[in-house]
Coordinates of C-alpha atoms in Angstrom, one line a residue:
X1 CA 115.7 61.7 41.8
X2 CA 114.8 58.0 41.4
X3 CA 113.6 57.9 45.1
X4 CA 111.6 61.0 44.5
X5 CA 109.9 59.4 41.6
X6 CA 109.2 56.3 43.7
X7 CA 107.6 58.5 46.3
X8 CA 105.5 60.2 43.7
X9 CA 104.3 56.8 42.4
X10 CA 103.5 55.7 45.9
X11 CA 101.4 58.8 46.4
X12 CA 99.6 58.0 43.1
X13 CA 98.9 54.5 44.2
X14 CA 97.4 55.7 47.5
X15 CA 95.2 58.2 45.7
X16 CA 94.1 55.6 43.1
X17 CA 93.0 53.4 46.0
X18 CA 91.1 56.3 47.6
X19 CA 89.4 57.1 44.3
X20 CA 87.4 53.8 44.4
X21 CA 83.8 54.4 45.3
X22 CA 83.8 51.7 48.0
X23 CA 86.4 53.7 49.9
X24 CA 83.9 56.5 50.5
X25 CA 80.6 54.7 50.5
X26 CA 79.9 55.1 54.2
X27 CA 81.7 58.3 55.2
X28 CA 84.5 60.6 54.2
X29 CA 87.4 59.1 56.0
X30 CA 90.1 61.3 54.5
X31 CA 88.1 64.4 55.1
X32 CA 87.6 63.9 58.8
X33 CA 91.1 62.4 59.1
X34 CA 92.7 65.5 57.8
X35 CA 90.4 67.6 60.0
X36 CA 91.4 65.6 63.1
X37 CA 95.1 66.1 62.2
X38 CA 94.8 69.8 61.9
X39 CA 92.8 70.1 65.1
X40 CA 95.4 68.1 67.0
X41 CA 98.1 70.3 65.6
X42 CA 96.3 73.4 66.7
X43 CA 95.8 72.0 70.2
X44 CA 99.5 71.2 70.4
X45 CA 100.3 74.8 69.6
X46 CA 98.0 76.0 72.3
X47 CA 99.3 73.6 74.9
X48 CA 103.0 74.5 74.2
X49 CA 102.8 78.3 73.9
X50 CA 101.2 80.3 76.6
X51 CA 102.2 83.8 75.4
X52 CA 103.7 83.5 71.9
X53 CA 100.5 82.7 70.0
X54 CA 101.3 83.8 66.5
X55 CA 98.6 85.8 64.8
X56 CA 98.2 89.0 62.9
X57 CA 97.5 91.9 65.4
X58 CA 97.4 89.3 68.1
X59 CA 97.3 91.8 71.0
X60 CA 94.6 93.8 69.3
X61 CA 92.3 90.8 68.9
X62 CA 92.9 89.7 72.4
X63 CA 91.9 93.1 73.7
X64 CA 88.9 93.2 71.4
X65 CA 87.7 89.8 72.8
X66 CA 87.9 91.2 76.3
X67 CA 86.1 94.3 75.3
X68 CA 83.3 92.4 73.7
X69 CA 82.7 90.2 76.7
X70 CA 82.8 93.0 79.4
X71 CA 81.8 96.1 77.6
X72 CA 84.2 99.0 77.2
X73 CA 87.7 97.9 78.1
X74 CA 88.7 99.4 81.4
X75 CA 92.2 100.5 80.6
X76 CA 93.3 103.0 83.2
X77 CA 96.8 103.1 81.5
X78 CA 98.8 101.5 84.3
X79 CA 102.0 103.1 82.9
X80 CA 100.8 106.6 83.2
X81 CA 103.3 107.4 86.0
X82 CA 106.0 106.8 83.5
X83 CA 104.2 108.5 80.6
X84 CA 101.8 111.0 82.1
X85 CA 101.0 112.6 78.7
X86 CA 100.0 109.3 77.2
X87 CA 102.3 109.6 74.3
X88 CA 103.4 106.0 74.4
X89 CA 100.1 104.2 74.5
X90 CA 100.9 101.0 72.5
X91 CA 97.9 100.9 70.2
X92 CA 97.0 103.5 67.6
X93 CA 94.2 104.0 65.0
X94 CA 92.8 102.4 63.1
X95 CA 93.2 99.7 65.8
X96 CA 91.8 101.8 68.7
X97 CA 89.1 104.4 68.5
X98 CA 88.8 107.1 71.1
X99 CA 85.4 108.7 71.6
X100 CA 84.7 112.1 73.0
X101 CA 82.7 110.4 75.8
X102 CA 85.9 109.0 77.2
X103 CA 85.7 105.3 76.4
X104 CA 87.5 103.3 73.8
X105 CA 86.8 100.4 71.6
X106 CA 89.1 98.3 69.5
X107 CA 88.3 97.8 65.8
X108 CA 87.9 94.2 64.5
X109 CA 85.5 92.8 61.9
X110 CA 82.2 91.9 63.4
X111 CA 82.1 88.1 62.6
X112 CA 85.4 87.4 64.4
X113 CA 84.2 89.8 67.1
X114 CA 81.4 87.4 67.9
X115 CA 83.2 84.0 67.4
X116 CA 86.4 84.6 69.3
X117 CA 84.9 85.8 72.6
X118 CA 82.4 83.0 72.4
X119 CA 85.0 80.3 72.0
X120 CA 87.2 82.0 74.7
X121 CA 84.3 81.8 77.2
X122 CA 83.8 78.1 76.5
X123 CA 87.3 76.7 75.8
X124 CA 89.6 79.3 77.3
X125 CA 92.9 80.2 75.5
X126 CA 92.5 77.2 73.1
X127 CA 89.3 78.8 71.9
X128 CA 91.3 81.5 70.1
X129 CA 92.3 78.9 67.4
X130 CA 88.9 77.4 67.0
X131 CA 87.6 80.1 64.7
X132 CA 90.4 79.8 62.1
X133 CA 90.2 76.0 62.4
X134 CA 86.5 76.0 61.7
X135 CA 87.2 78.3 58.8
X136 CA 89.5 75.8 57.3
X137 CA 87.0 73.0 57.8
X138 CA 84.3 75.2 56.1
X139 CA 86.7 75.9 53.2
X140 CA 87.3 72.1 52.6
X141 CA 83.5 71.4 52.9
X142 CA 82.9 74.2 50.4
X143 CA 85.4 72.7 48.0
X144 CA 83.6 69.3 48.2
X145 CA 80.4 71.1 47.5
X146 CA 81.9 73.0 44.6
X147 CA 83.5 69.8 43.2
X148 CA 80.1 68.0 43.2
X149 CA 78.4 70.9 41.4
X150 CA 81.2 71.0 38.7
X151 CA 81.1 67.1 38.4
X152 CA 84.9 67.0 39.2
X153 CA 86.4 63.6 40.0
X154 CA 86.7 62.5 43.7
X155 CA 86.0 65.8 45.5
X156 CA 86.2 63.9 48.8
X157 CA 89.9 63.2 48.0
X158 CA 90.9 66.4 46.4
X159 CA 89.4 68.8 49.0
X160 CA 91.3 67.5 52.0
X161 CA 94.6 67.5 50.0
X162 CA 94.1 71.2 49.2
X163 CA 94.1 71.7 53.0
X164 CA 97.5 70.1 53.3
X165 CA 99.1 71.4 50.1
X166 CA 98.2 75.1 50.4
X167 CA 98.6 77.9 52.9
X168 CA 95.1 77.0 54.1
X169 CA 96.9 74.8 56.6
X170 CA 98.8 77.7 58.2
X171 CA 95.9 80.0 58.4
X172 CA 93.9 77.3 60.2
X173 CA 96.6 77.4 63.0
X174 CA 96.7 81.2 63.7
X175 CA 94.2 83.7 64.9
X176 CA 93.3 85.3 61.6
X177 CA 90.1 85.5 59.7
X178 CA 91.3 84.5 56.3
X179 CA 90.1 80.8 56.4
X180 CA 86.6 82.0 57.5
X181 CA 86.4 84.4 54.6
X182 CA 87.6 81.8 52.1
X183 CA 85.1 79.2 53.4
X184 CA 82.2 81.6 53.1
X185 CA 83.3 82.7 49.6
X186 CA 83.6 79.1 48.4
X187 CA 80.2 78.3 49.8
X188 CA 78.8 81.3 48.0
X189 CA 80.1 80.1 44.6
X190 CA 79.0 76.5 45.2
X191 CA 75.6 77.6 46.5
X192 CA 75.1 79.8 43.4
X193 CA 75.9 76.9 41.1
X194 CA 73.5 74.7 43.0
X195 CA 70.7 77.3 42.8
X196 CA 71.2 77.8 39.1
X197 CA 71.0 74.0 38.5
X198 CA 67.9 73.7 40.6
X199 CA 66.4 77.0 39.2
X200 CA 66.1 78.4 42.7
X201 CA 66.5 81.9 44.0
X202 CA 70.2 82.0 45.2
X203 CA 69.5 83.6 48.5
X204 CA 71.8 81.1 50.3
X205 CA 74.6 82.2 48.0
X206 CA 73.9 85.8 49.0
X207 CA 74.0 84.9 52.7
X208 CA 77.5 83.3 52.4
X209 CA 78.8 86.2 50.2
X210 CA 77.5 88.6 52.8
X211 CA 79.3 86.7 55.6
X212 CA 82.5 86.6 53.5
X213 CA 82.3 90.4 53.2
X214 CA 82.3 90.7 57.0
X215 CA 85.4 88.6 57.4
X216 CA 87.8 89.8 54.6
X217 CA 87.0 92.5 52.0
X218 CA 89.3 91.1 49.4
X219 CA 87.9 87.5 49.7
X220 CA 84.4 88.8 49.3
X221 CA 85.6 90.7 46.2
X222 CA 87.1 87.6 44.6
X223 CA 84.1 85.5 45.5
X224 CA 81.6 88.1 44.4
X225 CA 83.2 88.6 41.0
X226 CA 83.6 84.9 40.6
X227 CA 79.8 84.5 41.3
X228 CA 79.2 87.1 38.6
X229 CA 81.4 85.1 36.2
X230 CA 79.3 82.0 37.0
X231 CA 76.1 84.0 36.4
X232 CA 77.5 85.3 33.1
X233 CA 78.4 81.9 31.8
X234 CA 75.0 80.4 32.7
X235 CA 72.8 83.4 32.7
X236 CA 70.0 81.7 30.7
X237 CA 68.9 80.0 33.9
X238 CA 68.8 83.2 35.9
X239 CA 65.8 85.5 36.1
X240 CA 65.9 89.2 37.1
X241 CA 63.7 88.4 40.1
X242 CA 66.2 85.9 41.5
X243 CA 69.1 88.3 41.0
X244 CA 67.2 90.9 42.9
X245 CA 66.6 88.5 45.8
X246 CA 70.2 87.5 45.7
X247 CA 71.3 91.1 46.0
X248 CA 68.9 91.8 48.9
X249 CA 70.0 88.7 50.8
X250 CA 73.7 89.7 50.2
X251 CA 73.2 93.0 51.9
X252 CA 70.8 91.8 54.6
X253 CA 73.4 90.0 56.7
X254 CA 75.9 92.9 57.1
X255 CA 73.0 95.3 58.0
X256 CA 71.4 92.9 60.4
X257 CA 74.8 92.0 61.9
X258 CA 75.6 95.7 62.3
X259 CA 72.4 96.2 64.3
X260 CA 73.1 93.1 66.5
X261 CA 76.7 94.2 67.3
X262 CA 75.5 97.7 68.1
X263 CA 72.9 96.3 70.5
X264 CA 75.4 93.9 72.2
X265 CA 78.1 96.5 72.4
X266 CA 75.9 99.2 73.8
X267 CA 77.3 101.2 76.7
X268 CA 75.0 102.1 79.6
X269 CA 75.6 105.6 80.9
X270 CA 76.6 104.3 84.3
X271 CA 79.2 101.9 82.8
X272 CA 81.1 104.4 80.8
X273 CA 84.8 104.4 81.5
X274 CA 86.7 107.6 81.7
X275 CA 89.9 107.4 79.7
X276 CA 92.6 109.3 81.4
X277 CA 94.0 111.2 78.4
X278 CA 93.4 112.1 74.8
X279 CA 96.1 110.4 72.6
X280 CA 97.9 112.6 70.2
X281 CA 97.8 109.7 67.8
X282 CA 94.0 109.4 67.4
X283 CA 92.9 111.6 64.4
X284 CA 89.8 109.4 64.1
X285 CA 88.3 110.6 67.4
X286 CA 84.6 109.9 67.6
X287 CA 84.5 106.9 65.2
X288 CA 83.7 104.4 67.9
X289 CA 83.1 101.1 66.1
X290 CA 79.7 99.5 66.3
X291 CA 78.1 102.5 68.0
X292 CA 75.5 103.1 65.3
X293 CA 73.9 101.0 62.6
X294 CA 75.3 103.1 59.8
X295 CA 78.8 102.6 61.0
X296 CA 78.8 99.0 59.8
X297 CA 78.9 100.2 56.2
X298 CA 82.0 102.3 57.0
X299 CA 83.7 99.3 58.5
X300 CA 83.2 97.4 55.2
X301 CA 84.9 100.2 53.3
X302 CA 87.8 101.0 55.6
X303 CA 89.7 97.8 54.9
X304 CA 90.1 99.0 51.3
X305 CA 91.5 102.3 52.5
X306 CA 93.9 101.2 55.2
X307 CA 94.9 97.6 54.5
X308 CA 97.5 96.6 51.9
X309 CA 94.6 95.4 49.8
X310 CA 93.8 99.1 49.2
X311 CA 96.9 99.3 47.0
X312 CA 95.7 96.6 44.7
X313 CA 94.4 98.4 41.7
X314 CA 91.1 97.4 40.1
X315 CA 92.9 97.1 36.8
X316 CA 94.5 93.8 38.1
X317 CA 91.7 92.6 40.4
X318 CA 88.9 92.5 37.8
X319 CA 91.0 90.6 35.1
X320 CA 92.2 88.1 37.7
X321 CA 88.6 87.4 38.9
X322 CA 87.4 87.1 35.4
X323 CA 90.1 84.6 34.6
X324 CA 89.1 82.6 37.6
X325 CA 85.5 82.6 36.4
X326 CA 86.6 81.3 33.0
X327 CA 87.5 78.0 34.8
X328 CA 83.8 77.5 35.4
X329 CA 82.6 78.8 32.0
X330 CA 81.4 76.1 29.6
X331 CA 82.1 78.1 26.4
X332 CA 85.8 78.0 27.3
X333 CA 86.2 74.2 27.9
X334 CA 88.6 73.9 24.9
X335 CA 91.1 76.3 26.4
X336 CA 90.3 75.5 30.0
X337 CA 93.6 74.2 31.2
X338 CA 96.1 75.6 28.7
X339 CA 95.5 79.2 27.7
X340 CA 93.4 80.1 30.7
X341 CA 95.9 78.6 33.2
X342 CA 98.7 80.6 31.7
X343 CA 96.6 83.8 31.9
X344 CA 95.7 82.9 35.5
X345 CA 99.3 82.7 36.6
X346 CA 100.0 86.0 34.7
X347 CA 97.1 87.6 36.5
X348 CA 98.3 86.5 39.9
X349 CA 101.7 87.9 39.1
X350 CA 100.2 91.2 38.0
X351 CA 98.1 91.3 41.2
X352 CA 101.2 90.6 43.3
X353 CA 103.1 93.5 41.7
X354 CA 100.3 95.8 42.7
X355 CA 100.3 94.6 46.3
X356 CA 104.0 95.1 46.9
X357 CA 107.2 96.0 45.2
X358 CA 109.1 93.1 46.7
X359 CA 110.1 90.5 44.1
X360 CA 109.7 87.6 46.5
X361 CA 106.0 88.2 46.7
X362 CA 105.1 86.2 43.6
X363 CA 107.8 83.6 44.3
X364 CA 106.3 83.1 47.7
X365 CA 102.9 82.2 46.2
X366 CA 104.4 79.5 43.9
X367 CA 106.7 78.1 46.5
X368 CA 103.8 77.8 49.0
X369 CA 101.5 76.4 46.3
X370 CA 103.6 74.5 43.8
X371 CA 100.6 72.8 42.3
X372 CA 99.6 76.2 40.7
X373 CA 102.6 76.0 38.5
X374 CA 101.4 72.7 37.0
X375 CA 98.4 74.2 35.2
X376 CA 100.2 75.1 32.0
X377 CA 101.3 71.5 31.5
X378 CA 97.9 69.7 32.1
X379 CA 96.3 67.9 29.2
X380 CA 99.4 68.2 27.1
X381 CA 101.4 65.6 25.3
X382 CA 103.6 63.3 27.5
X383 CA 106.7 65.0 26.1
X384 CA 106.0 67.8 28.6
X385 CA 107.3 65.6 31.4
X386 CA 110.7 67.2 30.8
X387 CA 109.2 70.6 31.5
X388 CA 107.5 69.3 34.6
X389 CA 110.8 67.9 35.9
X390 CA 112.5 71.2 35.2
X391 CA 109.7 73.1 37.0
X392 CA 110.0 70.8 40.0
X393 CA 113.7 71.3 40.1
X394 CA 113.3 75.1 39.9
X395 CA 110.8 75.1 42.7
X396 CA 113.1 72.9 44.8
X397 CA 116.0 75.2 44.3
X398 CA 113.9 78.2 45.1
X399 CA 112.6 76.6 48.3
X400 CA 116.2 75.7 49.3
X401 CA 117.8 79.1 48.4
X402 CA 115.1 81.5 49.5
X403 CA 113.7 81.6 53.1
X404 CA 110.6 79.5 53.3
X405 CA 107.8 80.2 55.8
X406 CA 105.3 78.0 53.9
X407 CA 101.8 79.6 54.2
X408 CA 103.3 82.7 55.8
X409 CA 104.9 83.7 52.5
X410 CA 104.1 87.2 51.2
X411 CA 101.0 87.4 49.1
X412 CA 99.4 84.2 50.3
X413 CA 96.9 85.7 52.7
X414 CA 95.6 88.3 50.3
X415 CA 95.3 85.9 47.5
X416 CA 94.3 82.9 49.6
X417 CA 90.9 82.3 47.9
X418 CA 92.4 82.3 44.3
X419 CA 95.2 80.0 45.5
X420 CA 92.9 77.5 47.1
X421 CA 90.4 77.6 44.2
X422 CA 93.2 77.2 41.6
X423 CA 94.9 74.3 43.4
X424 CA 91.6 72.5 43.8
X425 CA 91.0 72.6 40.0
X426 CA 94.6 71.6 39.3
X427 CA 94.3 68.5 41.6
X428 CA 90.9 67.6 40.1
X429 CA 92.3 67.7 36.6
X430 CA 95.4 65.7 37.7
X431 CA 93.2 62.8 38.6
X432 CA 92.0 62.7 35.0
X433 CA 95.4 62.6 33.5
X434 CA 97.0 59.6 31.7
X435 CA 98.5 57.2 34.2
X436 CA 101.6 56.8 32.1
X437 CA 102.9 60.2 33.1
X438 CA 100.7 61.3 36.0
X439 CA 103.3 60.3 38.6
X440 CA 105.6 63.1 37.4
X441 CA 103.1 65.6 38.7
X442 CA 103.0 63.7 42.0
X443 CA 106.6 65.0 42.5
X444 CA 105.2 68.5 42.5
X445 CA 102.6 67.5 45.1
X446 CA 105.2 65.9 47.3
X447 CA 107.3 69.1 47.0
X448 CA 104.2 71.1 48.1
X449 CA 103.7 68.8 51.1
X450 CA 107.4 69.2 52.0
X451 CA 107.1 73.0 51.9
X452 CA 104.1 72.9 54.2
X453 CA 106.0 70.7 56.7
X454 CA 109.0 73.0 56.5
X455 CA 106.7 76.0 57.1
X456 CA 105.2 74.4 60.2
X457 CA 108.7 73.8 61.5
X458 CA 109.7 77.5 60.9
X459 CA 106.5 78.6 62.6
X460 CA 107.2 76.4 65.6
X461 CA 110.8 77.6 66.0
X462 CA 109.7 81.2 65.6
X463 CA 107.2 80.8 68.4
X464 CA 109.7 78.9 70.6
X465 CA 112.1 81.9 70.6
X466 CA 109.2 84.3 71.5
X467 CA 108.0 82.1 74.3
X468 CA 111.3 82.0 76.1
X469 CA 111.7 85.8 75.9
X470 CA 108.2 86.5 77.0
X471 CA 108.4 84.1 79.9
X472 CA 111.5 85.8 81.1
X473 CA 109.8 89.1 80.8
X474 CA 106.8 88.1 82.9
X475 CA 108.9 86.3 85.5
X476 CA 111.2 89.2 86.1
X477 CA 108.2 91.4 86.8
X478 CA 109.5 94.7 85.3
X479 CA 107.7 97.9 85.9
X480 CA 107.1 98.4 82.2
X481 CA 108.4 97.4 78.8
X482 CA 109.6 100.1 76.4
X483 CA 109.8 99.4 72.7
X484 CA 110.3 101.4 69.5
X485 CA 109.0 98.5 67.3
X486 CA 105.4 99.2 66.3
X487 CA 104.3 95.5 66.1
X488 CA 105.8 94.5 69.5
X489 CA 102.7 95.4 71.6
X490 CA 100.4 93.8 69.0
X491 CA 102.1 90.5 69.3
X492 CA 102.5 90.8 73.1
X493 CA 98.9 91.6 73.7
X494 CA 98.4 88.7 76.1
X495 CA 100.9 90.1 78.6
X496 CA 99.6 93.6 78.4
X497 CA 97.5 93.0 81.5
X498 CA 100.5 91.8 83.3
X499 CA 103.2 94.2 82.2
X500 CA 102.6 97.8 81.0
X501 CA 104.0 98.3 77.4
X502 CA 105.1 101.7 76.3
X503 CA 105.6 102.4 72.6
X504 CA 107.8 105.2 71.4
X505 CA 107.8 105.9 67.7
X506 CA 111.3 107.3 67.6
X507 CA 114.6 107.0 69.5
X508 CA 114.3 110.5 70.9
X509 CA 110.9 109.5 72.4
X510 CA 112.6 106.5 74.0
X511 CA 115.3 108.7 75.4
X512 CA 112.7 111.2 76.8
X513 CA 110.7 108.5 78.5
X514 CA 113.8 107.0 80.1
X515 CA 115.0 110.4 81.3
X516 CA 111.6 111.0 82.8
X517 CA 111.9 107.8 84.9
X518 CA 115.0 109.3 86.6
X519 CA 112.7 111.5 88.7
X520 CA 110.5 108.6 89.8
X521 CA 111.1 107.0 93.2
X522 CA 111.7 104.1 93.5
X523 CA 113.5 103.9 90.2
X524 CA 111.9 101.3 88.0
X525 CA 113.3 98.3 86.2
X526 CA 112.2 97.6 82.7
X527 CA 112.8 95.7 79.5
X528 CA 113.7 97.6 76.3
X529 CA 113.0 96.1 72.9
X530 CA 114.9 97.9 70.2
X531 CA 115.6 97.5 66.5
X532 CA 118.3 97.2 65.2
X533 CA 119.9 95.1 67.8
X534 CA 123.2 97.0 67.9
X535 CA 121.7 100.4 68.6
X536 CA 121.6 100.0 72.4
X537 CA 125.0 98.4 72.7
X538 CA 126.6 101.0 70.6
X539 CA 125.2 103.8 72.8
X540 CA 123.1 105.4 70.2
X541 CA 120.6 106.3 72.9
X542 CA 123.2 108.1 74.9
X543 CA 121.7 106.8 78.2
X544 CA 123.6 108.0 81.2
X545 CA 124.1 105.6 84.1
X546 CA 122.5 102.7 82.2
X547 CA 124.0 99.3 81.2
X548 CA 122.5 97.0 78.6
X549 CA 122.6 93.2 79.2
X550 CA 121.2 90.9 76.5
X551 CA 118.3 88.9 78.0
X552 CA 116.6 87.0 75.2
X553 CA 115.2 86.9 71.7
X554 CA 111.7 87.9 70.7
X555 CA 111.3 86.0 67.4
X556 CA 114.4 87.6 65.9
X557 CA 113.6 90.8 67.7
X558 CA 116.3 91.4 70.3
X559 CA 115.1 92.1 73.9
X560 CA 117.4 93.9 76.3
X561 CA 117.1 94.2 80.0
X562 CA 118.4 97.6 81.3
X563 CA 119.6 98.3 84.9
X564 CA 121.2 101.3 86.4
X565 CA 124.9 101.2 86.9
X566 CA 125.6 99.6 90.2
X567 CA 122.1 98.0 90.5
X568 CA 122.0 94.6 92.1
X569 CA 118.9 93.5 90.3

């Protein structure tokens, strides 16, 4: 414990040095240093892993990028000889839309739809991590902007630390749109504060809020309600005219973007691709994304209906957003870091219970963002050092006992904007604390950094296991891959053009497809990904004349290679 205290004091000394004005007189060394570190880390991930690039719906986004660059995706379903009825097409709605005209388009939010293909054209496979990295960079810049508007101490120091001490680090390394949404949301709040101070029409804030809505609906919701809280606390500086302009500018970007995407994704009559079958899993037939201007409004509503955010009740969203707004409200300065901080954590806990019934959800937020737990102790008497030590010990034990994936903990991505915003305020207040006991909170910060390092290690090991299995799969050149795990084709999207992937929802469907291959000459070889692992070895599929030999691991998902009895392959 003494060594941990010494490390905390060392961190404090470094931060005290960086707080001096001379350290940042010419340029923000720490800001660009952290940005360079994250960029190098992202490039290392791209260089090491050719297939196992971790991201939510990775395969879907890869296919969407190809679709956007070349028009309708020419999928002739290469596995149709094994599945002539098309019952095992690996992607289903709301990911893929089938139109009566016979061509398909893959759903993805419009901003990422533009950025990812652009970076792919210029930088190749590494371009897929440029969009989330730039989102993290924009988030940190927005925090600096916000810190200046709130007159917080040393925003050039605090903002980069938030990048390292929160899940913002992880979402800057994977192909997901959360960092972009958070960055736009923070720019909207900071831009609104700047406009109110300058007595300007906040059209720039509306622009950023509109962009945030196109990335992630829940981030736009938090940012929008936070902007309303800012307006409410300082409404004497806002006129009705400026609010109208703000609202118009907020809506103009989504509408304009919808028209632009519709124009760029237009399909000439001569270029229409005939899809070979009508999937039985496409009840949304005819809802081709981006085909009409009015469809853009539907795409902004659908995430609330289909994503887990749709289960988050308004009864917990609104109070949480209001509590965040109270951090910025001058009338509540007296209770800013005591009562409001306790209510903030209670609000996050309430929101997490609405998102999922799993108890580890809220624990994941605090283990990934330990600094959030410091807020109830800020600006209190030095005697609370004992409580802080107890809190640090509890977080340490929780991180050791419970599985830790750092930023990939449950709950972090849907509440990323509140987490980033809350930790930024906590660190800013930490710099104002009494030096006599400030170092105790440094222990919490070191713990947060350790959790992020551990999370990166977990992510790297997870990708290593995937890479080995996928390399074997591609090198063995199977005729197709059969899986009953719904997310397998989404994560293996990059190999879809190399190896056909069949997806069967149930074990009977797996059995039916395998039996159908018996009539095909020559008989194909294939991989089979099953869950649980023991089902194939125990003969639950009742496959005649087939032997299962374990081939590799797909990130904890067993992959088996099947050959017929007596096969020399």
